[in-house]
Amino acid sequence: MQPVLDPNPRNGQKKMLLVFGSFFAIFVIIAIVATIASP
């Protein structure tokens, strides 16, 4: 596992944006599945 605070945050913002983007995408997918599955 990599440390939370990178010693040289060159691509830190890009990586954080990617992580938040993937979390948001998973949340949206779960919401869509829940909407479809609900009677």
Coordinates of C-alpha atoms in Angstrom, one line a residue:
M1 CA 0.0 0.0 0.0
Q2 CA 1.2 3.5 -0.8
P3 CA 1.3 6.2 1.8
V4 CA -1.7 8.6 1.9
L5 CA 0.6 11.6 1.6
D6 CA 2.9 11.1 -1.4
P7 CA 6.4 12.5 -0.8
N8 CA 6.4 14.0 -4.4
P9 CA 2.8 14.8 -5.3
R10 CA 3.4 15.3 -9.1
N11 CA 0.2 13.5 -10.2
G12 CA -1.5 13.6 -6.8
Q13 CA -4.4 15.7 -7.8
K14 CA -5.0 13.6 -10.9
K15 CA -4.9 10.4 -8.8
M16 CA -7.3 11.8 -6.2
L17 CA -9.7 13.0 -9.0
L18 CA -9.6 9.5 -10.5
V19 CA -10.4 7.9 -7.1
F20 CA -13.3 10.3 -6.4
G21 CA -14.5 9.8 -9.9
S22 CA -14.5 6.0 -9.6
F23 CA -16.3 6.2 -6.2
F24 CA -18.9 8.5 -7.8
A25 CA -19.3 6.1 -10.8
I26 CA -19.9 3.2 -8.4
F27 CA -22.4 5.2 -6.4
V28 CA -24.3 6.1 -9.6
I29 CA -24.3 2.5 -10.8
I30 CA -25.6 1.4 -7.4
A31 CA -28.4 4.0 -7.6
I32 CA -29.3 2.9 -11.1
V33 CA -29.4 -0.7 -10.1
A34 CA -31.5 0.1 -7.0
T35 CA -33.9 2.1 -9.2
I36 CA -34.3 -0.8 -11.7
A37 CA -34.6 -3.4 -8.9
S38 CA -37.2 -1.5 -7.0
P39 CA -40.8 -2.7 -7.8

